[in-house]
PDB file of C-alpha atoms and ligand atoms in Angstrom:
ATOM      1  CA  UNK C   1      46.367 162.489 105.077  1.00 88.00           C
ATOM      2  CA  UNK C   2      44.396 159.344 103.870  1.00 94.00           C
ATOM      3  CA  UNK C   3      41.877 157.834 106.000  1.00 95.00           C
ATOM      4  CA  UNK C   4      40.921 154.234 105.393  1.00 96.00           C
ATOM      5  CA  UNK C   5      38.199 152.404 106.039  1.00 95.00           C
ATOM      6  CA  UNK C   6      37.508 148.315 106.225  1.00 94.00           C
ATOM      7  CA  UNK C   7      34.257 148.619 104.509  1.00 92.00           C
ATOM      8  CA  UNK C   8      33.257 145.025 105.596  1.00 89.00           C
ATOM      9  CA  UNK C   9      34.280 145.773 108.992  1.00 91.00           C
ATOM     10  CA  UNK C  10      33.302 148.914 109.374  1.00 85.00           C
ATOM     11  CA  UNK C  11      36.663 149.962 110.706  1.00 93.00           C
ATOM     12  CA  UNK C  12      38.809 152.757 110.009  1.00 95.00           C
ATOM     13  CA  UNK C  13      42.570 153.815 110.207  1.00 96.00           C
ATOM     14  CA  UNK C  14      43.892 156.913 110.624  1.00 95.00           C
ATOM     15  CA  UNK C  15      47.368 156.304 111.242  1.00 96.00           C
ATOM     16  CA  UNK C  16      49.504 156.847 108.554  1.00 96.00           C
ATOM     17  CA  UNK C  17      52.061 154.113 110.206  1.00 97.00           C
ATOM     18  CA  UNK C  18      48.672 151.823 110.081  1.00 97.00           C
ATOM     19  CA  UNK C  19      47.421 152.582 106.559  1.00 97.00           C
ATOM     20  CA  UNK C  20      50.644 151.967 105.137  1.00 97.00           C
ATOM     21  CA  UNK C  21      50.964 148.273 107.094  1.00 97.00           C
ATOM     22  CA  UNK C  22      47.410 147.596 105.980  1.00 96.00           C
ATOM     23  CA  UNK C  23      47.491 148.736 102.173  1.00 96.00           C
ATOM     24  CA  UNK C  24      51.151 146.930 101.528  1.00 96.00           C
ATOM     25  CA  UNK C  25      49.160 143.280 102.629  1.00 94.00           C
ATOM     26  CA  UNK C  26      47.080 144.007  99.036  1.00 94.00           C
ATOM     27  CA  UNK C  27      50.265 144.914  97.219  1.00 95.00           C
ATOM     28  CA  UNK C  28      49.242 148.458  97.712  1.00 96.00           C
ATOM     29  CA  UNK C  29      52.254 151.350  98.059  1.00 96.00           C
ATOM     30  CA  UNK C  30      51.126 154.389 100.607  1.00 97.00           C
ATOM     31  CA  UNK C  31      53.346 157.052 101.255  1.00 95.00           C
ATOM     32  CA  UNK C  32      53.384 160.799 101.891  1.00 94.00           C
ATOM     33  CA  UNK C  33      55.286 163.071 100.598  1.00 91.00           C
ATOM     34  CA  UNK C  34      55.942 166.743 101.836  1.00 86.00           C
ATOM     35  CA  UNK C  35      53.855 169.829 100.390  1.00 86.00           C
ATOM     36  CA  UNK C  36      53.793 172.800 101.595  1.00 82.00           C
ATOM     37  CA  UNK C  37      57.100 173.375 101.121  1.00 84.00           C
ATOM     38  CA  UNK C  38      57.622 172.579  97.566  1.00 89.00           C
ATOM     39  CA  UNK C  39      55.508 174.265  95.130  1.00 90.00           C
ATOM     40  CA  UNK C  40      51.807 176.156  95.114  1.00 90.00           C
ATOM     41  CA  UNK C  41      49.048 173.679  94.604  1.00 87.00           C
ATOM     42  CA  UNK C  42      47.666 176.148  91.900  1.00 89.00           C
ATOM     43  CA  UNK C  43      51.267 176.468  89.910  1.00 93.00           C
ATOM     44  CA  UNK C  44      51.336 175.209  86.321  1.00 94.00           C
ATOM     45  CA  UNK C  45      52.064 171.505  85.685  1.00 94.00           C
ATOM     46  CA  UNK C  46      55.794 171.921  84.833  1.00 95.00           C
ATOM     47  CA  UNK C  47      56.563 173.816  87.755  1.00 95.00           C
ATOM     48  CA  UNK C  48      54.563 170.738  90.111  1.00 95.00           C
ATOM     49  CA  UNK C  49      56.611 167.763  87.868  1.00 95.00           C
ATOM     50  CA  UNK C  50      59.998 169.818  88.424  1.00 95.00           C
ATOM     51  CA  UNK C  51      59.282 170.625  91.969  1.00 94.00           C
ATOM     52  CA  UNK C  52      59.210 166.798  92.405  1.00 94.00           C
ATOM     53  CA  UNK C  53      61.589 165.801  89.811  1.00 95.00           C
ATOM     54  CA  UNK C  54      63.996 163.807  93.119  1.00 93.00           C
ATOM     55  CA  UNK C  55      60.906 161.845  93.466  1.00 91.00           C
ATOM     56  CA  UNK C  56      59.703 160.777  90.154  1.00 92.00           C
ATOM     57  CA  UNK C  57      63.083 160.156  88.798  1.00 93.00           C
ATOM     58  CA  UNK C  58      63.572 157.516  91.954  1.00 90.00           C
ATOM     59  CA  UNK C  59      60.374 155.787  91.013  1.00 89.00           C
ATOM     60  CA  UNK C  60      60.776 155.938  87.196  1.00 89.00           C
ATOM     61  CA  UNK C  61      63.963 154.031  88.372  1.00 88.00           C
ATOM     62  CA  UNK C  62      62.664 151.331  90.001  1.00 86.00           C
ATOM     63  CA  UNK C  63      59.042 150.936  88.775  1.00 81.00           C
ATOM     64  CA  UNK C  64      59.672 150.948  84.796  1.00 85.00           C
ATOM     65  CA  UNK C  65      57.292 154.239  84.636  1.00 91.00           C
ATOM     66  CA  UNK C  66      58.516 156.569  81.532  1.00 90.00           C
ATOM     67  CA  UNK C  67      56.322 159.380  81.890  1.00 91.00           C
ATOM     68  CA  UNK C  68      54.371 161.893  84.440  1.00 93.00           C
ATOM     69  CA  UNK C  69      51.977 164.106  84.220  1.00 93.00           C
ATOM     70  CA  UNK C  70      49.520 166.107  86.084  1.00 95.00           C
ATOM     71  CA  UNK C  71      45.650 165.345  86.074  1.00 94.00           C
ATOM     72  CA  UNK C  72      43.765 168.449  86.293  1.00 95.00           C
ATOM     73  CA  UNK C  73      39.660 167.560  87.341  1.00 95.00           C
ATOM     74  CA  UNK C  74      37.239 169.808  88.528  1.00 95.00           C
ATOM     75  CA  UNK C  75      33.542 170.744  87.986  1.00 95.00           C
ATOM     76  CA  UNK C  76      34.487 172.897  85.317  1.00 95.00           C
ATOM     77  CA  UNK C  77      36.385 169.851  83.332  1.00 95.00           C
ATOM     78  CA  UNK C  78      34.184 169.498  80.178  1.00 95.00           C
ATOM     79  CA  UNK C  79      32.269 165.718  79.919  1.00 95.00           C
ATOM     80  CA  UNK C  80      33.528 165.397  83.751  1.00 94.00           C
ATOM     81  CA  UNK C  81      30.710 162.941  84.530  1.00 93.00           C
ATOM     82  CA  UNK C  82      31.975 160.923  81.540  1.00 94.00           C
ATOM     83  CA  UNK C  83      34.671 160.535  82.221  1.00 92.00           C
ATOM     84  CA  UNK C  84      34.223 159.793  85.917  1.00 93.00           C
ATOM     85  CA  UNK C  85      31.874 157.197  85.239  1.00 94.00           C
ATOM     86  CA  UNK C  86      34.512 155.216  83.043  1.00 93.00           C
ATOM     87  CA  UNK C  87      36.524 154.472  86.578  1.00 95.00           C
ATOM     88  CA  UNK C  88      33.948 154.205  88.651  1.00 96.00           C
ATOM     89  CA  UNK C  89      32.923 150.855  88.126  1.00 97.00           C
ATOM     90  CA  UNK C  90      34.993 147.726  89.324  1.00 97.00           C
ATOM     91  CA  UNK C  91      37.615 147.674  86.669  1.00 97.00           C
ATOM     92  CA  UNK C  92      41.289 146.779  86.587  1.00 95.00           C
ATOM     93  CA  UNK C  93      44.396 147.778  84.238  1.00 93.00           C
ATOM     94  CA  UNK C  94      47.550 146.691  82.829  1.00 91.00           C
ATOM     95  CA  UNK C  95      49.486 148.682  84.633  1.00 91.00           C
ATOM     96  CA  UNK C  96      50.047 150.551  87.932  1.00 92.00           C
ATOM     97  CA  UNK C  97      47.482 153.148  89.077  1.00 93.00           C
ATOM     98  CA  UNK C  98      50.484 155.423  90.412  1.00 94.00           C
ATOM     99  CA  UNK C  99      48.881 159.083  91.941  1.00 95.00           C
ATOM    100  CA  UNK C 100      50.601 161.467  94.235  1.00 96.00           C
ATOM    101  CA  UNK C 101      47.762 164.106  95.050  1.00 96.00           C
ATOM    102  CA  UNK C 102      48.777 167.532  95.236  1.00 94.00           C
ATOM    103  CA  UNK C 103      45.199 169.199  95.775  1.00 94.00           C
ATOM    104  CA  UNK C 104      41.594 168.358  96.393  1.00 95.00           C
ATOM    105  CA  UNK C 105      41.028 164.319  96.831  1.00 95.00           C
ATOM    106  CA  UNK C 106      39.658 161.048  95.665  1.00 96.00           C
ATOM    107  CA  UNK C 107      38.248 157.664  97.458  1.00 97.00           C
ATOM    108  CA  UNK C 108      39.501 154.339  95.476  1.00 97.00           C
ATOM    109  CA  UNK C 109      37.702 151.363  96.281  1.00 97.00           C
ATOM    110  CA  UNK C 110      40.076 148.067  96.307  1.00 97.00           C
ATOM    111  CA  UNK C 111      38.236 144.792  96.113  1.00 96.00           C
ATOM    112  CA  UNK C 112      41.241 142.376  98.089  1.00 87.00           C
ATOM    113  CA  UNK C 113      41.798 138.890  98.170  1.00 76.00           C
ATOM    114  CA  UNK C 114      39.255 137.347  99.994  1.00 82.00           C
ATOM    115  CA  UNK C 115      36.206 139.691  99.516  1.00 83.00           C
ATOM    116  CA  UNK C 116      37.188 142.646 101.534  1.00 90.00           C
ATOM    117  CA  UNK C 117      36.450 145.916 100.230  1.00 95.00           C
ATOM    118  CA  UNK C 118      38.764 148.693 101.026  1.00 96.00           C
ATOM    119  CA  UNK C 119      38.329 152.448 100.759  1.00 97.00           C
ATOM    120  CA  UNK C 120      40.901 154.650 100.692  1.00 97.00           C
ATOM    121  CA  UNK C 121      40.258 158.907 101.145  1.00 97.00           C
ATOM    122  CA  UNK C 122      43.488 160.353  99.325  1.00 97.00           C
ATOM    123  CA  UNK C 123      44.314 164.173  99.684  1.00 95.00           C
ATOM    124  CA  UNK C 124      47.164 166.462  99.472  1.00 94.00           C
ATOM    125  CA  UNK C 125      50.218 164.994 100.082  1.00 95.00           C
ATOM    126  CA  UNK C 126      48.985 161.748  99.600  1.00 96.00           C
ATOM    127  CA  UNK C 127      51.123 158.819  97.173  1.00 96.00           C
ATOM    128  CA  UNK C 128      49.157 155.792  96.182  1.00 97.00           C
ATOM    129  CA  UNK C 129      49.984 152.785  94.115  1.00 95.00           C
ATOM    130  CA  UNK C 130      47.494 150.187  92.860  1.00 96.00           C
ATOM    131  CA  UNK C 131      49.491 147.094  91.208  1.00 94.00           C
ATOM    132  CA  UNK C 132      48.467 146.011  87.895  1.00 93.00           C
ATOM    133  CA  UNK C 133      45.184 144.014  87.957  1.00 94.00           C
ATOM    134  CA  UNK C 134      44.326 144.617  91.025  1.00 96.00           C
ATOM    135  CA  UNK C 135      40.370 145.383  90.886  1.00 97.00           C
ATOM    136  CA  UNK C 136      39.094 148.919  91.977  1.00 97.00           C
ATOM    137  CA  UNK C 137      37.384 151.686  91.300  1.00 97.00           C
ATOM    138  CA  UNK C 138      37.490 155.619  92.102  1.00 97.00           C
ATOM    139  CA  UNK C 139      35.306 158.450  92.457  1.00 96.00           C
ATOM    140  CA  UNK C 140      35.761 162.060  93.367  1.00 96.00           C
ATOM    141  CA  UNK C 141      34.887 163.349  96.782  1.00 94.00           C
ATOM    142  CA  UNK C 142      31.886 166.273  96.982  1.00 91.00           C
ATOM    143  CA  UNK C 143      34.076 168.897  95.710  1.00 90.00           C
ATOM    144  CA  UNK C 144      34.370 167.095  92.587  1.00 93.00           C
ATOM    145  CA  UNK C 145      38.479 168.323  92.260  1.00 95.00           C
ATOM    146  CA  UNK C 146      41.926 166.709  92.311  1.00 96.00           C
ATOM    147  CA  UNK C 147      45.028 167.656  90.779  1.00 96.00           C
ATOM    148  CA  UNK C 148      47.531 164.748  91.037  1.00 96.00           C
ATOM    149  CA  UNK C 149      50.793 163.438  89.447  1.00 96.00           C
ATOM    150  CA  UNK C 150      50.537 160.397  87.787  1.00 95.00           C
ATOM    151  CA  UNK C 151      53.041 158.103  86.520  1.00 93.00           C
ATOM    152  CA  UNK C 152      52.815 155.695  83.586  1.00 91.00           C
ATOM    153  CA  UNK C 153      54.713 152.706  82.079  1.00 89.00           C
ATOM    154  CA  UNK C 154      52.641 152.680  79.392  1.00 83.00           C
ATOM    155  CA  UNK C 155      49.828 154.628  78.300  1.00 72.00           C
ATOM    156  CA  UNK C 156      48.441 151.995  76.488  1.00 75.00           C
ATOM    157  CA  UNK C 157      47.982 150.098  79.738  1.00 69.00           C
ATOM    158  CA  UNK C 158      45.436 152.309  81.137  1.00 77.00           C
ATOM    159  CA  UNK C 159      43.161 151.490  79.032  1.00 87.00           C
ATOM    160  CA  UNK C 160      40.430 150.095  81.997  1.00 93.00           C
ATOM    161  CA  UNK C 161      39.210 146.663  81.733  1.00 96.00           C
ATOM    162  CA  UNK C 162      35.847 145.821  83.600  1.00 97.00           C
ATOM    163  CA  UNK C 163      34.862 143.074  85.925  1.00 96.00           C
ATOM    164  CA  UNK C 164      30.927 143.889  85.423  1.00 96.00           C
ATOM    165  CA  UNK C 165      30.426 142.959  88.774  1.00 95.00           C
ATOM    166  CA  UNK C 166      28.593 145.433  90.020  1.00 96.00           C
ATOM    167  CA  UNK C 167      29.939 145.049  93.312  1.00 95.00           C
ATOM    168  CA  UNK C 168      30.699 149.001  93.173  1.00 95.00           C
ATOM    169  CA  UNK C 169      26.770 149.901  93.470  1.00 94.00           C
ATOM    170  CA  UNK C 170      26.839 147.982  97.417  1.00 93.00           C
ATOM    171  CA  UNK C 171      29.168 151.022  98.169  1.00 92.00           C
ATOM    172  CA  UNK C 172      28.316 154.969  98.164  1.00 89.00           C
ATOM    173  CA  UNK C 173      31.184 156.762  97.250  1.00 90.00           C
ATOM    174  CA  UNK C 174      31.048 158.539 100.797  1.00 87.00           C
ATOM    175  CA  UNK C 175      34.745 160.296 102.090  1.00 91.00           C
ATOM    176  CA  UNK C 176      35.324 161.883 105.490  1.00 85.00           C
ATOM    177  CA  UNK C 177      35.733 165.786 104.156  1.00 76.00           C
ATOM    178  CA  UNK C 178      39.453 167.719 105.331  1.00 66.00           C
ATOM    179  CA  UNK C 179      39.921 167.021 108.911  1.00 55.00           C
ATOM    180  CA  UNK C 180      40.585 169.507 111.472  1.00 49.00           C
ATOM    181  CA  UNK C 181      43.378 169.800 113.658  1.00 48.00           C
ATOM    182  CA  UNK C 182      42.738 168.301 117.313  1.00 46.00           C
ATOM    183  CA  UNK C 183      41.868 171.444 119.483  1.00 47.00           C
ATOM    184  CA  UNK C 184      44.294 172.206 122.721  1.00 47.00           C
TER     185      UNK C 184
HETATM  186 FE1  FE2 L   1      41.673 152.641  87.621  1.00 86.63          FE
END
């Protein structure tokens, strides 16, 4: 379950009813989809595309995306910091920044219309869409591991273009960690 938080005004949502109302005013599409029924988090990446295959077909339907895959990063991923520092700086794409996380998590930062920076804690279970140019930027949580479907129009779209901003170094890459259950 994502947790957002209104960097600016230090506010944060919870609710998934709330994070959904609040991401789809930037364009942004939050859903969740089930897990623990489906498929182990550790199977191979066939067996996690086919046990979503109802999903991804819908959305290759009506989003233009061709292909999925599964992104596999953790500490032991050779050049990780490499690659993790090509996304997180402000940067933008030419097409959708689709992820469905099926283990570990992530924190995009979305810079909206009007100045307000947005970050966004994804884990399991966990479906994000970032539109086409909008600018943001990602980093891995302390664990340094997510596994995630992705979908793509076009691979030559992801190709990131930057803003050189900078605005990224104001904000430490900080998420909230797995929450617990409330006690009884
Ligand atoms: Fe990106």
């Amino acid at each position: 379950m994502a947790v957002l938080t209104l960097c600016n005004q230090n506010r944060t949502l919870t609710d998934e009813g709330e994070i959904r109302d609040y991401l789809s005013t930037l364009g942004i599409d939050y859903e969740r989809w089930p897990t623990t029924d489906r498929v182990a988090a550790g199977a191979p990446q066939e067996k996690i595309l086919e046990a979503y295959t109802d999903e991804i077909e819908k959305l290759k339907a009506s989003g233009g995306y061709v292909t999925a895959d599964v992104i596999d990063v953790s500490p032991e991923t050779p050049a990780l910091e490499e690659m993790l520092a090509k996304f997180d700086k402000e940067h933008w794409h030419d097409e959708d920044e689709f992820r469905f996380v099926v283990a570990g998590s992530g924190l995009f930062h979305i810079n909206g219309r009007g100045g307000e920076i947005v970050a966004i804690e994804v884990t399991a279970g966990d479906l994000i869409r970032v539109p086409r140019g909008t600018h943001h930027w990602f980093n891995l949580c302390a664990d340094r591991r997510i596994r995630a479907i992705r979908l793509f129009q076009d691979k030559t779209g992801w190709t990131p273009h930057y803003t050189d901003s900078h605005v990224d170094r104001n904000f430490a890459p900080i998420c909230f960690g797995p929450r617990q259950p409330p006690q009884l």
